């Protein structure tokens, strides 16, 4: 009876702890919308300073919406894979003996998925910034360098 309670408790608490850790690693509850202005990606504040034409604004808005829909569909499509990862993690953690090789393989698979996600985001950002004129790109680069300088200090 005692072991069952421990297993149930571990199954409930572990996802909460891992979820909380990822929130704190990302910058707390405010995340990228609050005080943390030094996140990677395109900053809306910088885009607002570029004097975009209405056509550019519309194009960027359409791209953002399409990217949002694509991410939403991917999230729903990958629900089974996320559940499988979760089940594998639970199996490794709750096993009598820790299997280092299985943990390494699972971690590598998860890292590869993160790499693919980041590459896709970089492609989306590239496509969005190609809407800008050369002069706007130069100004964007300057503003991004100033933002990066503020983040370092």
mmCIF file with all atom_site columns, C-alpha atoms in Angstrom:
data_model
loop_
_atom_site.group_PDB
_atom_site.id
_atom_site.type_symbol
_atom_site.label_atom_id
_atom_site.label_alt_id
_atom_site.label_comp_id
_atom_site.label_asym_id
_atom_site.label_entity_id
_atom_site.label_seq_id
_atom_site.pdbx_PDB_ins_code
_atom_site.Cartn_x
_atom_site.Cartn_y
_atom_site.Cartn_z
_atom_site.occupancy
_atom_site.B_iso_or_equiv
_atom_site.pdbx_formal_charge
_atom_site.auth_seq_id
_atom_site.auth_comp_id
_atom_site.auth_asym_id
_atom_site.auth_atom_id
_atom_site.pdbx_PDB_model_num
ATOM 1   C CA . UNK A 1 1   ? 0.000  0.000  0.000   1.00 0.00 ? 1   UNK A CA 1
ATOM 2   C CA . UNK A 1 2   ? 2.793  2.358  0.890   1.00 0.00 ? 2   UNK A CA 1
ATOM 3   C CA . UNK A 1 3   ? 4.575  1.857  -2.441  1.00 0.00 ? 3   UNK A CA 1
ATOM 4   C CA . UNK A 1 4   ? 1.387  2.504  -4.384  1.00 0.00 ? 4   UNK A CA 1
ATOM 5   C CA . UNK A 1 5   ? 0.966  5.823  -2.616  1.00 0.00 ? 5   UNK A CA 1
ATOM 6   C CA . UNK A 1 6   ? 4.531  6.751  -3.439  1.00 0.00 ? 6   UNK A CA 1
ATOM 7   C CA . UNK A 1 7   ? 4.063  5.853  -7.108  1.00 0.00 ? 7   UNK A CA 1
ATOM 8   C CA . UNK A 1 8   ? 0.829  7.822  -7.384  1.00 0.00 ? 8   UNK A CA 1
ATOM 9   C CA . UNK A 1 9   ? 2.394  10.770 -5.606  1.00 0.00 ? 9   UNK A CA 1
ATOM 10  C CA . UNK A 1 10  ? 5.443  10.655 -7.891  1.00 0.00 ? 10  UNK A CA 1
ATOM 11  C CA . UNK A 1 11  ? 3.238  10.411 -10.990 1.00 0.00 ? 11  UNK A CA 1
ATOM 12  C CA . UNK A 1 12  ? 1.321  13.511 -9.914  1.00 0.00 ? 12  UNK A CA 1
ATOM 13  C CA . UNK A 1 13  ? 4.154  15.640 -8.584  1.00 0.00 ? 13  UNK A CA 1
ATOM 14  C CA . UNK A 1 14  ? 6.808  14.947 -11.219 1.00 0.00 ? 14  UNK A CA 1
ATOM 15  C CA . UNK A 1 15  ? 4.990  16.641 -14.134 1.00 0.00 ? 15  UNK A CA 1
ATOM 16  C CA . UNK A 1 16  ? 4.186  19.613 -11.916 1.00 0.00 ? 16  UNK A CA 1
ATOM 17  C CA . UNK A 1 17  ? 7.809  19.988 -10.845 1.00 0.00 ? 17  UNK A CA 1
ATOM 18  C CA . UNK A 1 18  ? 9.128  19.660 -14.401 1.00 0.00 ? 18  UNK A CA 1
ATOM 19  C CA . UNK A 1 19  ? 6.552  22.145 -15.670 1.00 0.00 ? 19  UNK A CA 1
ATOM 20  C CA . UNK A 1 20  ? 7.427  24.630 -12.952 1.00 0.00 ? 20  UNK A CA 1
ATOM 21  C CA . UNK A 1 21  ? 11.125 24.282 -13.673 1.00 0.00 ? 21  UNK A CA 1
ATOM 22  C CA . UNK A 1 22  ? 10.583 25.074 -17.336 1.00 0.00 ? 22  UNK A CA 1
ATOM 23  C CA . UNK A 1 23  ? 8.561  28.173 -16.438 1.00 0.00 ? 23  UNK A CA 1
ATOM 24  C CA . UNK A 1 24  ? 11.320 29.473 -14.191 1.00 0.00 ? 24  UNK A CA 1
ATOM 25  C CA . UNK A 1 25  ? 13.970 28.625 -16.763 1.00 0.00 ? 25  UNK A CA 1
ATOM 26  C CA . UNK A 1 26  ? 12.051 30.677 -19.308 1.00 0.00 ? 26  UNK A CA 1
ATOM 27  C CA . UNK A 1 27  ? 11.883 33.745 -17.115 1.00 0.00 ? 27  UNK A CA 1
ATOM 28  C CA . UNK A 1 28  ? 9.204  33.190 -14.512 1.00 0.00 ? 28  UNK A CA 1
ATOM 29  C CA . UNK A 1 29  ? 5.506  33.734 -14.836 1.00 0.00 ? 29  UNK A CA 1
ATOM 30  C CA . UNK A 1 30  ? 5.908  36.819 -17.003 1.00 0.00 ? 30  UNK A CA 1
ATOM 31  C CA . UNK A 1 31  ? 7.880  34.864 -19.572 1.00 0.00 ? 31  UNK A CA 1
ATOM 32  C CA . UNK A 1 32  ? 8.622  36.814 -22.730 1.00 0.00 ? 32  UNK A CA 1
ATOM 33  C CA . UNK A 1 33  ? 5.772  39.293 -22.274 1.00 0.00 ? 33  UNK A CA 1
ATOM 34  C CA . UNK A 1 34  ? 6.938  40.787 -19.019 1.00 0.00 ? 34  UNK A CA 1
ATOM 35  C CA . UNK A 1 35  ? 10.302 42.109 -17.950 1.00 0.00 ? 35  UNK A CA 1
ATOM 36  C CA . UNK A 1 36  ? 12.292 39.747 -20.142 1.00 0.00 ? 36  UNK A CA 1
ATOM 37  C CA . UNK A 1 37  ? 12.815 41.796 -23.315 1.00 0.00 ? 37  UNK A CA 1
ATOM 38  C CA . UNK A 1 38  ? 15.998 39.933 -24.214 1.00 0.00 ? 38  UNK A CA 1
ATOM 39  C CA . UNK A 1 39  ? 14.442 36.895 -25.791 1.00 0.00 ? 39  UNK A CA 1
ATOM 40  C CA . UNK A 1 40  ? 15.356 35.647 -29.245 1.00 0.00 ? 40  UNK A CA 1
ATOM 41  C CA . UNK A 1 41  ? 13.107 36.390 -32.175 1.00 0.00 ? 41  UNK A CA 1
ATOM 42  C CA . UNK A 1 42  ? 11.508 39.391 -33.799 1.00 0.00 ? 42  UNK A CA 1
ATOM 43  C CA . UNK A 1 43  ? 10.605 42.134 -31.326 1.00 0.00 ? 43  UNK A CA 1
ATOM 44  C CA . UNK A 1 44  ? 7.300  43.863 -32.053 1.00 0.00 ? 44  UNK A CA 1
ATOM 45  C CA . UNK A 1 45  ? 8.648  47.101 -30.618 1.00 0.00 ? 45  UNK A CA 1
ATOM 46  C CA . UNK A 1 46  ? 11.479 47.107 -33.126 1.00 0.00 ? 46  UNK A CA 1
ATOM 47  C CA . UNK A 1 47  ? 9.076  46.424 -36.004 1.00 0.00 ? 47  UNK A CA 1
ATOM 48  C CA . UNK A 1 48  ? 6.934  49.380 -34.958 1.00 0.00 ? 48  UNK A CA 1
ATOM 49  C CA . UNK A 1 49  ? 9.920  51.682 -35.415 1.00 0.00 ? 49  UNK A CA 1
ATOM 50  C CA . UNK A 1 50  ? 10.462 50.696 -39.052 1.00 0.00 ? 50  UNK A CA 1
ATOM 51  C CA . UNK A 1 51  ? 7.727  52.787 -40.712 1.00 0.00 ? 51  UNK A CA 1
ATOM 52  C CA . UNK A 1 52  ? 6.152  49.797 -42.444 1.00 0.00 ? 52  UNK A CA 1
ATOM 53  C CA . UNK A 1 53  ? 3.711  50.337 -45.282 1.00 0.00 ? 53  UNK A CA 1
ATOM 54  C CA . UNK A 1 54  ? 0.169  49.071 -44.866 1.00 0.00 ? 54  UNK A CA 1
ATOM 55  C CA . UNK A 1 55  ? 0.920  46.334 -47.395 1.00 0.00 ? 55  UNK A CA 1
ATOM 56  C CA . UNK A 1 56  ? 3.928  45.191 -45.335 1.00 0.00 ? 56  UNK A CA 1
ATOM 57  C CA . UNK A 1 57  ? 1.885  45.277 -42.129 1.00 0.00 ? 57  UNK A CA 1
ATOM 58  C CA . UNK A 1 58  ? -0.854 43.207 -43.760 1.00 0.00 ? 58  UNK A CA 1
ATOM 59  C CA . UNK A 1 59  ? 1.652  40.721 -45.148 1.00 0.00 ? 59  UNK A CA 1
ATOM 60  C CA . UNK A 1 60  ? 3.381  40.342 -41.760 1.00 0.00 ? 60  UNK A CA 1
ATOM 61  C CA . UNK A 1 61  ? 0.027  39.937 -40.023 1.00 0.00 ? 61  UNK A CA 1
ATOM 62  C CA . UNK A 1 62  ? -1.002 37.235 -42.498 1.00 0.00 ? 62  UNK A CA 1
ATOM 63  C CA . UNK A 1 63  ? 2.308  35.445 -41.965 1.00 0.00 ? 63  UNK A CA 1
ATOM 64  C CA . UNK A 1 64  ? 1.955  35.627 -38.173 1.00 0.00 ? 64  UNK A CA 1
ATOM 65  C CA . UNK A 1 65  ? -1.567 34.224 -38.372 1.00 0.00 ? 65  UNK A CA 1
ATOM 66  C CA . UNK A 1 66  ? -0.492 31.424 -40.719 1.00 0.00 ? 66  UNK A CA 1
ATOM 67  C CA . UNK A 1 67  ? 2.445  30.567 -38.435 1.00 0.00 ? 67  UNK A CA 1
ATOM 68  C CA . UNK A 1 68  ? 0.131  30.549 -35.423 1.00 0.00 ? 68  UNK A CA 1
ATOM 69  C CA . UNK A 1 69  ? -2.316 28.195 -37.150 1.00 0.00 ? 69  UNK A CA 1
ATOM 70  C CA . UNK A 1 70  ? 0.533  25.944 -38.270 1.00 0.00 ? 70  UNK A CA 1
ATOM 71  C CA . UNK A 1 71  ? 1.939  25.740 -34.725 1.00 0.00 ? 71  UNK A CA 1
ATOM 72  C CA . UNK A 1 72  ? -1.539 24.992 -33.383 1.00 0.00 ? 72  UNK A CA 1
ATOM 73  C CA . UNK A 1 73  ? -2.021 22.152 -35.864 1.00 0.00 ? 73  UNK A CA 1
ATOM 74  C CA . UNK A 1 74  ? 1.460  20.788 -35.135 1.00 0.00 ? 74  UNK A CA 1
ATOM 75  C CA . UNK A 1 75  ? 0.740  20.891 -31.404 1.00 0.00 ? 75  UNK A CA 1
ATOM 76  C CA . UNK A 1 76  ? -2.456 18.896 -31.874 1.00 0.00 ? 76  UNK A CA 1
ATOM 77  C CA . UNK A 1 77  ? -0.795 16.496 -34.302 1.00 0.00 ? 77  UNK A CA 1
ATOM 78  C CA . UNK A 1 78  ? 2.100  15.824 -31.917 1.00 0.00 ? 78  UNK A CA 1
ATOM 79  C CA . UNK A 1 79  ? -0.087 15.100 -28.881 1.00 0.00 ? 79  UNK A CA 1
ATOM 80  C CA . UNK A 1 80  ? 0.522  11.356 -29.187 1.00 0.00 ? 80  UNK A CA 1
ATOM 81  C CA . UNK A 1 81  ? 4.286  11.816 -29.468 1.00 0.00 ? 81  UNK A CA 1
ATOM 82  C CA . UNK A 1 82  ? 4.338  14.065 -26.395 1.00 0.00 ? 82  UNK A CA 1
ATOM 83  C CA . UNK A 1 83  ? 2.314  11.474 -24.484 1.00 0.00 ? 83  UNK A CA 1
ATOM 84  C CA . UNK A 1 84  ? 4.720  8.742  -25.619 1.00 0.00 ? 84  UNK A CA 1
ATOM 85  C CA . UNK A 1 85  ? 7.701  10.809 -24.389 1.00 0.00 ? 85  UNK A CA 1
ATOM 86  C CA . UNK A 1 86  ? 5.919  11.374 -21.094 1.00 0.00 ? 86  UNK A CA 1
ATOM 87  C CA . UNK A 1 87  ? 5.192  7.651  -20.736 1.00 0.00 ? 87  UNK A CA 1
ATOM 88  C CA . UNK A 1 88  ? 8.796  6.758  -21.516 1.00 0.00 ? 88  UNK A CA 1
ATOM 89  C CA . UNK A 1 89  ? 10.071 9.261  -18.959 1.00 0.00 ? 89  UNK A CA 1
ATOM 90  C CA . UNK A 1 90  ? 7.707  7.866  -16.339 1.00 0.00 ? 90  UNK A CA 1
ATOM 91  C CA . UNK A 1 91  ? 8.836  4.339  -17.155 1.00 0.00 ? 91  UNK A CA 1
ATOM 92  C CA . UNK A 1 92  ? 12.508 5.311  -16.784 1.00 0.00 ? 92  UNK A CA 1
ATOM 93  C CA . UNK A 1 93  ? 11.986 7.204  -13.559 1.00 0.00 ? 93  UNK A CA 1
ATOM 94  C CA . UNK A 1 94  ? 9.828  4.601  -11.893 1.00 0.00 ? 94  UNK A CA 1
ATOM 95  C CA . UNK A 1 95  ? 11.950 1.599  -12.911 1.00 0.00 ? 95  UNK A CA 1
ATOM 96  C CA . UNK A 1 96  ? 13.825 -0.335 -10.252 1.00 0.00 ? 96  UNK A CA 1
ATOM 97  C CA . UNK A 1 97  ? 17.115 0.263  -12.086 1.00 0.00 ? 97  UNK A CA 1
ATOM 98  C CA . UNK A 1 98  ? 17.895 3.376  -14.088 1.00 0.00 ? 98  UNK A CA 1
ATOM 99  C CA . UNK A 1 99  ? 18.662 2.628  -17.760 1.00 0.00 ? 99  UNK A CA 1
ATOM 100 C CA . UNK A 1 100 ? 21.268 5.207  -18.763 1.00 0.00 ? 100 UNK A CA 1
ATOM 101 C CA . UNK A 1 101 ? 21.255 4.203  -22.446 1.00 0.00 ? 101 UNK A CA 1
ATOM 102 C CA . UNK A 1 102 ? 17.482 4.498  -22.767 1.00 0.00 ? 102 UNK A CA 1
ATOM 103 C CA . UNK A 1 103 ? 17.576 7.874  -21.001 1.00 0.00 ? 103 UNK A CA 1
ATOM 104 C CA . UNK A 1 104 ? 20.318 9.088  -23.353 1.00 0.00 ? 104 UNK A CA 1
ATOM 105 C CA . UNK A 1 105 ? 18.368 7.982  -26.423 1.00 0.00 ? 105 UNK A CA 1
ATOM 106 C CA . UNK A 1 106 ? 15.179 9.624  -25.193 1.00 0.00 ? 106 UNK A CA 1
ATOM 107 C CA . UNK A 1 107 ? 16.998 12.860 -24.369 1.00 0.00 ? 107 UNK A CA 1
ATOM 108 C CA . UNK A 1 108 ? 18.596 12.875 -27.846 1.00 0.00 ? 108 UNK A CA 1
ATOM 109 C CA . UNK A 1 109 ? 15.204 12.375 -29.495 1.00 0.00 ? 109 UNK A CA 1
ATOM 110 C CA . UNK A 1 110 ? 13.735 15.221 -27.477 1.00 0.00 ? 110 UNK A CA 1
ATOM 111 C CA . UNK A 1 111 ? 16.683 17.493 -28.278 1.00 0.00 ? 111 UNK A CA 1
ATOM 112 C CA . UNK A 1 112 ? 16.365 16.712 -31.988 1.00 0.00 ? 112 UNK A CA 1
ATOM 113 C CA . UNK A 1 113 ? 12.687 17.675 -31.881 1.00 0.00 ? 113 UNK A CA 1
ATOM 114 C CA . UNK A 1 114 ? 13.639 20.971 -30.218 1.00 0.00 ? 114 UNK A CA 1
ATOM 115 C CA . UNK A 1 115 ? 16.288 21.609 -32.869 1.00 0.00 ? 115 UNK A CA 1
ATOM 116 C CA . UNK A 1 116 ? 13.779 21.024 -35.665 1.00 0.00 ? 116 UNK A CA 1
ATOM 117 C CA . UNK A 1 117 ? 11.313 23.367 -33.968 1.00 0.00 ? 117 UNK A CA 1
ATOM 118 C CA . UNK A 1 118 ? 13.931 26.103 -33.638 1.00 0.00 ? 118 UNK A CA 1
ATOM 119 C CA . UNK A 1 119 ? 15.014 25.728 -37.281 1.00 0.00 ? 119 UNK A CA 1
ATOM 120 C CA . UNK A 1 120 ? 11.381 26.088 -38.381 1.00 0.00 ? 120 UNK A CA 1
ATOM 121 C CA . UNK A 1 121 ? 11.016 29.247 -36.273 1.00 0.00 ? 121 UNK A CA 1
ATOM 122 C CA . UNK A 1 122 ? 14.196 30.706 -37.772 1.00 0.00 ? 122 UNK A CA 1
ATOM 123 C CA . UNK A 1 123 ? 12.825 30.013 -41.270 1.00 0.00 ? 123 UNK A CA 1
ATOM 124 C CA . UNK A 1 124 ? 9.578  31.770 -40.355 1.00 0.00 ? 124 UNK A CA 1
ATOM 125 C CA . UNK A 1 125 ? 11.487 34.787 -39.019 1.00 0.00 ? 125 UNK A CA 1
ATOM 126 C CA . UNK A 1 126 ? 13.614 34.840 -42.172 1.00 0.00 ? 126 UNK A CA 1
ATOM 127 C CA . UNK A 1 127 ? 10.506 34.863 -44.346 1.00 0.00 ? 127 UNK A CA 1
ATOM 128 C CA . UNK A 1 128 ? 8.974  37.648 -42.272 1.00 0.00 ? 128 UNK A CA 1
ATOM 129 C CA . UNK A 1 129 ? 12.081 39.834 -42.426 1.00 0.00 ? 129 UNK A CA 1
ATOM 130 C CA . UNK A 1 130 ? 12.276 39.401 -46.198 1.00 0.00 ? 130 UNK A CA 1
ATOM 131 C CA . UNK A 1 131 ? 9.143  41.575 -46.368 1.00 0.00 ? 131 UNK A CA 1
ATOM 132 C CA . UNK A 1 132 ? 11.336 44.539 -45.364 1.00 0.00 ? 132 UNK A CA 1
ATOM 133 C CA . UNK A 1 133 ? 13.094 46.834 -47.811 1.00 0.00 ? 133 UNK A CA 1
ATOM 134 C CA . UNK A 1 134 ? 16.913 47.015 -47.692 1.00 0.00 ? 134 UNK A CA 1
ATOM 135 C CA . UNK A 1 135 ? 16.713 50.337 -45.819 1.00 0.00 ? 135 UNK A CA 1
ATOM 136 C CA . UNK A 1 136 ? 14.285 48.857 -43.293 1.00 0.00 ? 136 UNK A CA 1
ATOM 137 C CA . UNK A 1 137 ? 16.560 45.828 -42.862 1.00 0.00 ? 137 UNK A CA 1
ATOM 138 C CA . UNK A 1 138 ? 19.491 48.140 -42.122 1.00 0.00 ? 138 UNK A CA 1
ATOM 139 C CA . UNK A 1 139 ? 17.432 50.043 -39.553 1.00 0.00 ? 139 UNK A CA 1
ATOM 140 C CA . UNK A 1 140 ? 16.181 46.752 -38.093 1.00 0.00 ? 140 UNK A CA 1
ATOM 141 C CA . UNK A 1 141 ? 19.760 45.527 -37.720 1.00 0.00 ? 141 UNK A CA 1
ATOM 142 C CA . UNK A 1 142 ? 20.736 48.756 -35.957 1.00 0.00 ? 142 UNK A CA 1
ATOM 143 C CA . UNK A 1 143 ? 17.765 48.587 -33.577 1.00 0.00 ? 143 UNK A CA 1
ATOM 144 C CA . UNK A 1 144 ? 18.443 44.923 -32.817 1.00 0.00 ? 144 UNK A CA 1
ATOM 145 C CA . UNK A 1 145 ? 22.074 45.719 -32.012 1.00 0.00 ? 145 UNK A CA 1
ATOM 146 C CA . UNK A 1 146 ? 20.943 48.457 -29.627 1.00 0.00 ? 146 UNK A CA 1
ATOM 147 C CA . UNK A 1 147 ? 18.494 46.042 -27.991 1.00 0.00 ? 147 UNK A CA 1
ATOM 148 C CA . UNK A 1 148 ? 21.237 43.426 -27.667 1.00 0.00 ? 148 UNK A CA 1
ATOM 149 C CA . UNK A 1 149 ? 23.526 46.015 -26.081 1.00 0.00 ? 149 UNK A CA 1
ATOM 150 C CA . UNK A 1 150 ? 20.828 46.871 -23.521 1.00 0.00 ? 150 UNK A CA 1
ATOM 151 C CA . UNK A 1 151 ? 20.423 43.189 -22.737 1.00 0.00 ? 151 UNK A CA 1
ATOM 152 C CA . UNK A 1 152 ? 24.133 42.771 -22.066 1.00 0.00 ? 152 UNK A CA 1
ATOM 153 C CA . UNK A 1 153 ? 24.248 45.634 -19.591 1.00 0.00 ? 153 UNK A CA 1
#
